[in-house]
Tab-separated table of N, CA and C in Angstrom:
chain	number	residue	atom	x	y	z
A	1	MET	N	115.751	111.514	131.160
A	1	MET	CA	114.431	110.919	130.992
A	1	MET	C	114.602	109.617	130.214
A	2	ARG	N	113.983	108.568	130.712
A	2	ARG	CA	113.978	107.274	130.021
A	2	ARG	C	112.537	106.905	129.718
A	3	ILE	N	112.305	106.496	128.481
A	3	ILE	CA	110.962	106.131	128.047
A	3	ILE	C	111.048	104.779	127.366
A	4	PRO	N	110.250	103.807	127.809
A	4	PRO	CA	110.237	102.521	127.091
A	4	PRO	C	109.765	102.732	125.655
A	5	LEU	N	110.389	102.032	124.727
A	5	LEU	CA	110.063	102.214	123.313
A	5	LEU	C	108.586	101.985	123.024
A	6	ASP	N	107.971	101.020	123.690
A	6	ASP	CA	106.562	100.752	123.415
A	6	ASP	C	105.645	101.856	123.938
A	7	SER	N	106.179	102.797	124.713
A	7	SER	CA	105.396	103.942	125.184
A	7	SER	C	105.573	105.176	124.303
A	8	LEU	N	106.644	105.211	123.538
A	8	LEU	CA	106.929	106.368	122.685
A	8	LEU	C	106.033	106.340	121.456
A	9	MET	N	105.225	107.384	121.286
A	9	MET	CA	104.363	107.478	120.101
A	9	MET	C	105.052	108.266	118.998
A	10	TYR	N	105.525	109.467	119.336
A	10	TYR	CA	106.265	110.257	118.357
A	10	TYR	C	107.042	111.366	119.043
A	11	VAL	N	107.969	111.943	118.286
A	11	VAL	CA	108.749	113.090	118.727
A	11	VAL	C	108.593	114.151	117.657
A	12	GLU	N	108.345	115.382	118.088
A	12	GLU	CA	108.133	116.486	117.147
A	12	GLU	C	109.173	117.570	117.364
A	13	ALA	N	109.778	118.049	116.286
A	13	ALA	CA	110.730	119.154	116.373
A	13	ALA	C	109.994	120.416	116.796
A	14	ASP	N	110.626	121.181	117.672
A	14	ASP	CA	110.067	122.446	118.145
A	14	ASP	C	111.230	123.429	118.302
A	15	GLY	N	111.702	123.958	117.181
A	15	GLY	CA	112.867	124.839	117.202
A	15	GLY	C	114.104	124.065	117.632
A	16	ASN	N	114.778	124.560	118.661
A	16	ASN	CA	115.959	123.882	119.189
A	16	ASN	C	115.593	122.826	120.226
A	17	TYR	N	114.326	122.573	120.392
A	17	TYR	CA	113.830	121.594	121.357
A	17	TYR	C	113.076	120.495	120.612
A	18	SER	N	112.655	119.500	121.363
A	18	SER	CA	111.824	118.436	120.792
A	18	SER	C	110.731	118.099	121.791
A	19	LYS	N	109.546	117.845	121.265
A	19	LYS	CA	108.417	117.441	122.109
A	19	LYS	C	108.263	115.929	121.986
A	20	VAL	N	108.365	115.238	123.115
A	20	VAL	CA	108.240	113.786	123.168
A	20	VAL	C	106.833	113.455	123.643
A	21	VAL	N	106.098	112.661	122.852
A	21	VAL	CA	104.709	112.317	123.180
A	21	VAL	C	104.630	110.817	123.439
A	22	THR	N	104.070	110.454	124.583
A	22	THR	CA	103.955	109.045	124.960
A	22	THR	C	102.494	108.628	125.031
A	23	LYS	N	102.278	107.315	125.049
A	23	LYS	CA	100.908	106.807	124.968
A	23	LYS	C	100.081	107.081	126.217
A	24	ASP	N	100.709	107.521	127.296
A	24	ASP	CA	99.936	107.908	128.478
A	24	ASP	C	99.392	109.328	128.348
A	25	GLY	N	99.620	109.944	127.173
A	25	GLY	CA	99.087	111.270	126.905
A	25	GLY	C	100.012	112.406	127.305
A	26	ARG	N	101.144	112.089	127.872
A	26	ARG	CA	102.068	113.132	128.303
A	26	ARG	C	102.888	113.672	127.139
A	27	GLU	N	103.147	114.956	127.219
A	27	GLU	CA	104.018	115.619	126.261
A	27	GLU	C	105.128	116.277	127.058
A	28	ARG	N	106.368	115.928	126.709
A	28	ARG	CA	107.514	116.461	127.435
A	28	ARG	C	108.415	117.214	126.464
A	29	LEU	N	108.817	118.409	126.845
A	29	LEU	CA	109.736	119.192	126.034
A	29	LEU	C	111.155	118.874	126.504
A	30	VAL	N	112.016	118.456	125.577
A	30	VAL	CA	113.398	118.149	125.918
A	30	VAL	C	114.326	119.135	125.230
A	31	LEU	N	115.472	119.377	125.841
A	31	LEU	CA	116.407	120.375	125.355
A	31	LEU	C	117.360	119.794	124.312
A	32	LEU	N	116.814	119.073	123.369
A	32	LEU	CA	117.584	118.468	122.293
A	32	LEU	C	116.890	118.732	120.963
A	33	GLN	N	117.688	118.925	119.926
A	33	GLN	CA	117.112	119.041	118.596
A	33	GLN	C	116.702	117.650	118.123
A	34	LEU	N	115.817	117.586	117.133
A	34	LEU	CA	115.279	116.313	116.660
A	34	LEU	C	116.383	115.357	116.201
A	35	GLY	N	117.394	115.868	115.529
A	35	GLY	CA	118.501	115.024	115.079
A	35	GLY	C	119.241	114.390	116.253
A	36	GLN	N	119.380	115.132	117.342
A	36	GLN	CA	120.038	114.604	118.534
A	36	GLN	C	119.186	113.496	119.174
A	37	VAL	N	117.883	113.699	119.201
A	37	VAL	CA	116.980	112.676	119.735
A	37	VAL	C	117.072	111.430	118.859
A	38	GLU	N	117.079	111.628	117.556
A	38	GLU	CA	117.183	110.502	116.621
A	38	GLU	C	118.472	109.707	116.871
A	39	ASP	N	119.579	110.407	117.086
A	39	ASP	CA	120.855	109.744	117.364
A	39	ASP	C	120.794	108.949	118.669
A	40	LEU	N	120.196	109.525	119.695
A	40	LEU	CA	120.072	108.824	120.977
A	40	LEU	C	119.233	107.559	120.845
A	41	ILE	N	118.145	107.652	120.112
A	41	ILE	CA	117.290	106.478	119.898
A	41	ILE	C	118.061	105.404	119.144
A	42	ALA	N	118.781	105.804	118.102
A	42	ALA	CA	119.541	104.845	117.280
A	42	ALA	C	120.590	104.108	118.112
A	43	GLU	N	121.199	104.800	119.070
A	43	GLU	CA	122.202	104.178	119.939
A	43	GLU	C	121.585	103.131	120.857
A	44	GLN	N	120.314	103.286	121.176
A	44	GLN	CA	119.671	102.468	122.198
A	44	GLN	C	118.927	101.251	121.664
A	45	ILE	N	118.546	101.228	120.386
A	45	ILE	CA	117.530	100.254	119.979
A	45	ILE	C	117.885	99.371	118.793
A	46	ASP	N	118.929	98.635	118.874
A	46	ASP	CA	119.267	97.713	117.789
A	46	ASP	C	118.151	96.721	117.514
A	47	GLU	N	117.580	96.157	118.573
A	47	GLU	CA	116.563	95.121	118.385
A	47	GLU	C	115.227	95.656	117.893
A	48	PHE	N	115.036	96.972	117.930
A	48	PHE	CA	113.771	97.551	117.492
A	48	PHE	C	113.902	98.246	116.140
A	49	GLU	N	114.962	97.933	115.431
A	49	GLU	CA	115.194	98.572	114.138
A	49	GLU	C	113.972	98.398	113.239
A	50	GLY	N	113.560	99.455	112.625
A	50	GLY	CA	112.405	99.400	111.743
A	50	GLY	C	111.110	99.829	112.402
A	51	GLU	N	111.083	99.941	113.727
A	51	GLU	CA	109.860	100.385	114.411
A	51	GLU	C	109.812	101.896	114.578
A	52	ILE	N	110.973	102.526	114.615
A	52	ILE	CA	111.064	103.969	114.772
A	52	ILE	C	111.577	104.533	113.454
A	53	LEU	N	110.912	105.579	112.972
A	53	LEU	CA	111.234	106.101	111.642
A	53	LEU	C	111.175	107.617	111.648
A	54	ARG	N	112.116	108.234	110.971
A	54	ARG	CA	112.102	109.686	110.794
A	54	ARG	C	111.096	110.010	109.699
A	55	LEU	N	110.216	110.950	109.956
A	55	LEU	CA	109.214	111.378	108.977
A	55	LEU	C	109.466	112.841	108.649
A	56	GLY	N	110.135	113.069	107.535
A	56	GLY	CA	110.443	114.429	107.128
A	56	GLY	C	111.393	115.105	108.098
A	57	ARG	N	111.338	116.421	108.135
A	57	ARG	CA	112.242	117.192	108.996
A	57	ARG	C	111.689	117.398	110.392
A	58	LYS	N	110.404	117.078	110.587
A	58	LYS	CA	109.766	117.501	111.827
A	58	LYS	C	109.420	116.385	112.809
A	59	TYR	N	109.406	115.113	112.379
A	59	TYR	CA	108.910	114.053	113.252
A	59	TYR	C	109.784	112.808	113.267
A	60	ILE	N	109.731	112.124	114.382
A	60	ILE	CA	110.180	110.744	114.528
A	60	ILE	C	108.942	110.006	115.024
A	61	ILE	N	108.558	108.925	114.358
A	61	ILE	CA	107.326	108.239	114.732
A	61	ILE	C	107.592	106.768	115.061
A	62	ASN	N	106.738	106.236	115.900
A	62	ASN	CA	106.745	104.804	116.202
A	62	ASN	C	105.727	104.165	115.261
A	63	LEU	N	106.201	103.303	114.379
A	63	LEU	CA	105.330	102.699	113.370
A	63	LEU	C	104.205	101.876	113.982
A	64	ASN	N	104.381	101.400	115.190
A	64	ASN	CA	103.352	100.590	115.842
A	64	ASN	C	102.090	101.385	116.172
A	65	TYR	N	102.179	102.709	116.158
A	65	TYR	CA	101.020	103.539	116.502
A	65	TYR	C	100.386	104.227	115.296
A	66	ILE	N	100.820	103.887	114.095
A	66	ILE	CA	100.191	104.484	112.920
A	66	ILE	C	98.778	103.940	112.794
A	67	HIS	N	97.823	104.851	112.734
A	67	HIS	CA	96.413	104.475	112.655
A	67	HIS	C	95.849	104.784	111.261
A	68	ILE	N	96.128	105.989	110.762
A	68	ILE	CA	95.626	106.410	109.450
A	68	ILE	C	96.716	107.217	108.739
A	69	ILE	N	96.905	106.915	107.459
A	69	ILE	CA	97.740	107.744	106.595
A	69	ILE	C	96.816	108.276	105.510
A	70	ASP	N	96.556	109.568	105.528
A	70	ASP	CA	95.692	110.193	104.527
A	70	ASP	C	96.534	111.167	103.717
A	71	VAL	N	97.052	110.682	102.595
A	71	VAL	CA	97.949	111.475	101.761
A	71	VAL	C	97.228	112.707	101.213
A	72	SER	N	95.984	112.539	100.785
A	72	SER	CA	95.254	113.657	100.171
A	72	SER	C	95.041	114.813	101.146
A	73	LYS	N	94.879	114.530	102.423
A	73	LYS	CA	94.700	115.577	103.433
A	73	LYS	C	96.006	115.931	104.137
A	74	GLN	N	97.094	115.283	103.725
A	74	GLN	CA	98.410	115.463	104.340
A	74	GLN	C	98.330	115.268	105.856
A	75	LEU	N	97.740	114.138	106.238
A	75	LEU	CA	97.456	113.871	107.642
A	75	LEU	C	97.883	112.458	108.021
A	76	LEU	N	98.523	112.361	109.158
A	76	LEU	CA	98.884	111.081	109.752
A	76	LEU	C	98.255	111.044	111.133
A	77	VAL	N	97.532	109.975	111.419
A	77	VAL	CA	96.936	109.823	112.743
A	77	VAL	C	97.728	108.758	113.490
A	78	ILE	N	98.219	109.144	114.651
A	78	ILE	CA	98.950	108.250	115.548
A	78	ILE	C	98.011	107.952	116.708
A	79	SER	N	97.778	106.660	116.978
A	79	SER	CA	96.831	106.297	118.024
A	79	SER	C	97.184	104.945	118.623
A	80	ASP	N	96.812	104.760	119.895
A	80	ASP	CA	96.953	103.439	120.513
A	80	ASP	C	95.629	102.687	120.458
A	81	CYS	N	94.654	103.246	119.756
A	81	CYS	CA	93.320	102.664	119.570
A	81	CYS	C	92.564	102.502	120.894
A	82	ALA	N	92.981	103.216	121.896
A	82	ALA	CA	92.297	103.158	123.188
A	82	ALA	C	92.150	104.560	123.782
A	83	ASN	N	93.276	105.168	124.142
A	83	ASN	CA	93.225	106.440	124.856
A	83	ASN	C	93.813	107.626	124.090
A	84	CYS	N	94.875	107.382	123.354
A	84	CYS	CA	95.594	108.480	122.707
A	84	CYS	C	95.293	108.549	121.219
A	85	TYR	N	95.125	109.783	120.738
A	85	TYR	CA	94.805	110.031	119.342
A	85	TYR	C	95.440	111.367	118.976
A	86	HIS	N	96.412	111.352	118.066
A	86	HIS	CA	97.113	112.572	117.680
A	86	HIS	C	97.092	112.723	116.172
A	87	LYS	N	96.745	113.922	115.716
A	87	LYS	CA	96.799	114.229	114.292
A	87	LYS	C	98.096	114.962	114.003
A	88	ILE	N	98.798	114.477	112.984
A	88	ILE	CA	100.072	115.064	112.591
A	88	ILE	C	99.965	115.497	111.139
A	89	GLU	N	100.281	116.752	110.886
A	89	GLU	CA	100.313	117.242	109.513
A	89	GLU	C	101.705	117.002	108.965
A	90	ALA	N	101.775	116.375	107.800
A	90	ALA	CA	103.055	116.076	107.172
A	90	ALA	C	102.936	116.328	105.675
A	91	SER	N	104.070	116.465	105.036
A	91	SER	CA	104.049	116.724	103.602
A	91	SER	C	103.530	115.507	102.841
A	92	ARG	N	102.990	115.769	101.688
A	92	ARG	CA	102.473	114.699	100.832
A	92	ARG	C	103.590	113.719	100.489
A	93	ASP	N	104.772	114.244	100.182
A	93	ASP	CA	105.916	113.405	99.822
A	93	ASP	C	106.318	112.488	100.982
A	94	ALA	N	106.385	113.043	102.178
A	94	ALA	CA	106.767	112.242	103.349
A	94	ALA	C	105.743	111.141	103.608
A	95	LEU	N	104.463	111.453	103.456
A	95	LEU	CA	103.416	110.451	103.687
A	95	LEU	C	103.416	109.376	102.603
A	96	LEU	N	103.688	109.768	101.355
A	96	LEU	CA	103.789	108.773	100.281
A	96	LEU	C	104.943	107.807	100.542
A	97	LYS	N	106.090	108.330	100.980
A	97	LYS	CA	107.233	107.483	101.305
A	97	LYS	C	106.904	106.557	102.472
A	98	LEU	N	106.228	107.084	103.485
A	98	LEU	CA	105.842	106.271	104.641
A	98	LEU	C	104.899	105.158	104.217
A	99	LYS	N	103.898	105.503	103.421
A	99	LYS	CA	102.927	104.511	102.959
A	99	LYS	C	103.618	103.421	102.143
A	100	SER	N	104.512	103.816	101.271
A	100	SER	CA	105.253	102.863	100.463
A	100	SER	C	106.113	101.947	101.338
A	101	TYR	N	106.747	102.518	102.354
A	101	TYR	CA	107.584	101.733	103.267
A	101	TYR	C	106.747	100.699	104.016
A	102	ILE	N	105.607	101.117	104.516
A	102	ILE	CA	104.732	100.191	105.255
A	102	ILE	C	104.218	99.092	104.331
A	103	GLU	N	103.831	99.452	103.115
A	103	GLU	CA	103.379	98.448	102.157
A	103	GLU	C	104.487	97.449	101.837
A	104	SER	N	105.734	97.912	101.751
A	104	SER	CA	106.839	96.989	101.492
A	104	SER	C	107.040	96.024	102.665
A	105	LEU	N	106.824	96.507	103.889
A	105	LEU	CA	106.931	95.642	105.063
A	105	LEU	C	105.839	94.570	105.037
A	106	VAL	N	104.618	94.972	104.669
A	106	VAL	CA	103.496	94.032	104.599
A	106	VAL	C	103.756	93.011	103.516
A	107	ASN	N	104.192	93.463	102.359
A	107	ASN	CA	104.467	92.535	101.237
A	107	ASN	C	105.629	91.614	101.557
A	108	TYR	N	106.631	92.099	102.292
A	108	TYR	CA	107.757	91.260	102.690
A	108	TYR	C	107.293	90.152	103.626
A	109	GLY	N	106.353	90.481	104.506
A	109	GLY	CA	105.810	89.477	105.445
A	109	GLY	C	105.020	88.395	104.754
A	110	LYS	N	104.464	88.697	103.588
A	110	LYS	CA	103.676	87.710	102.840
A	110	LYS	C	104.570	86.717	102.107
A	111	GLY	N	105.786	87.160	101.793
A	111	GLY	CA	106.682	86.331	100.982
A	111	GLY	C	107.503	85.450	101.795
């Protein structure tokens, strides 16, 4: 299976499998563990470094689709602001790190 990076919204660990979610609303179960998917992505995307990020033990997310980070509710909303809208439950620590990382990217762009 080949998926263009701009179509990949997130990947979720599901035991020994991984669920790949794309912006067309499709969810595909692949016979790879999340770490294996992460390795495959890393091999393929030098020019997209920084757009794909591991979020805790359970997710790989595309930063371009982050819509809401709600640390208090331990909720991350991934959306294309048109058709797809996914709620992801994540740990408070993982969301704080994500929020801090995004803020550092924004502050770096200002400087």
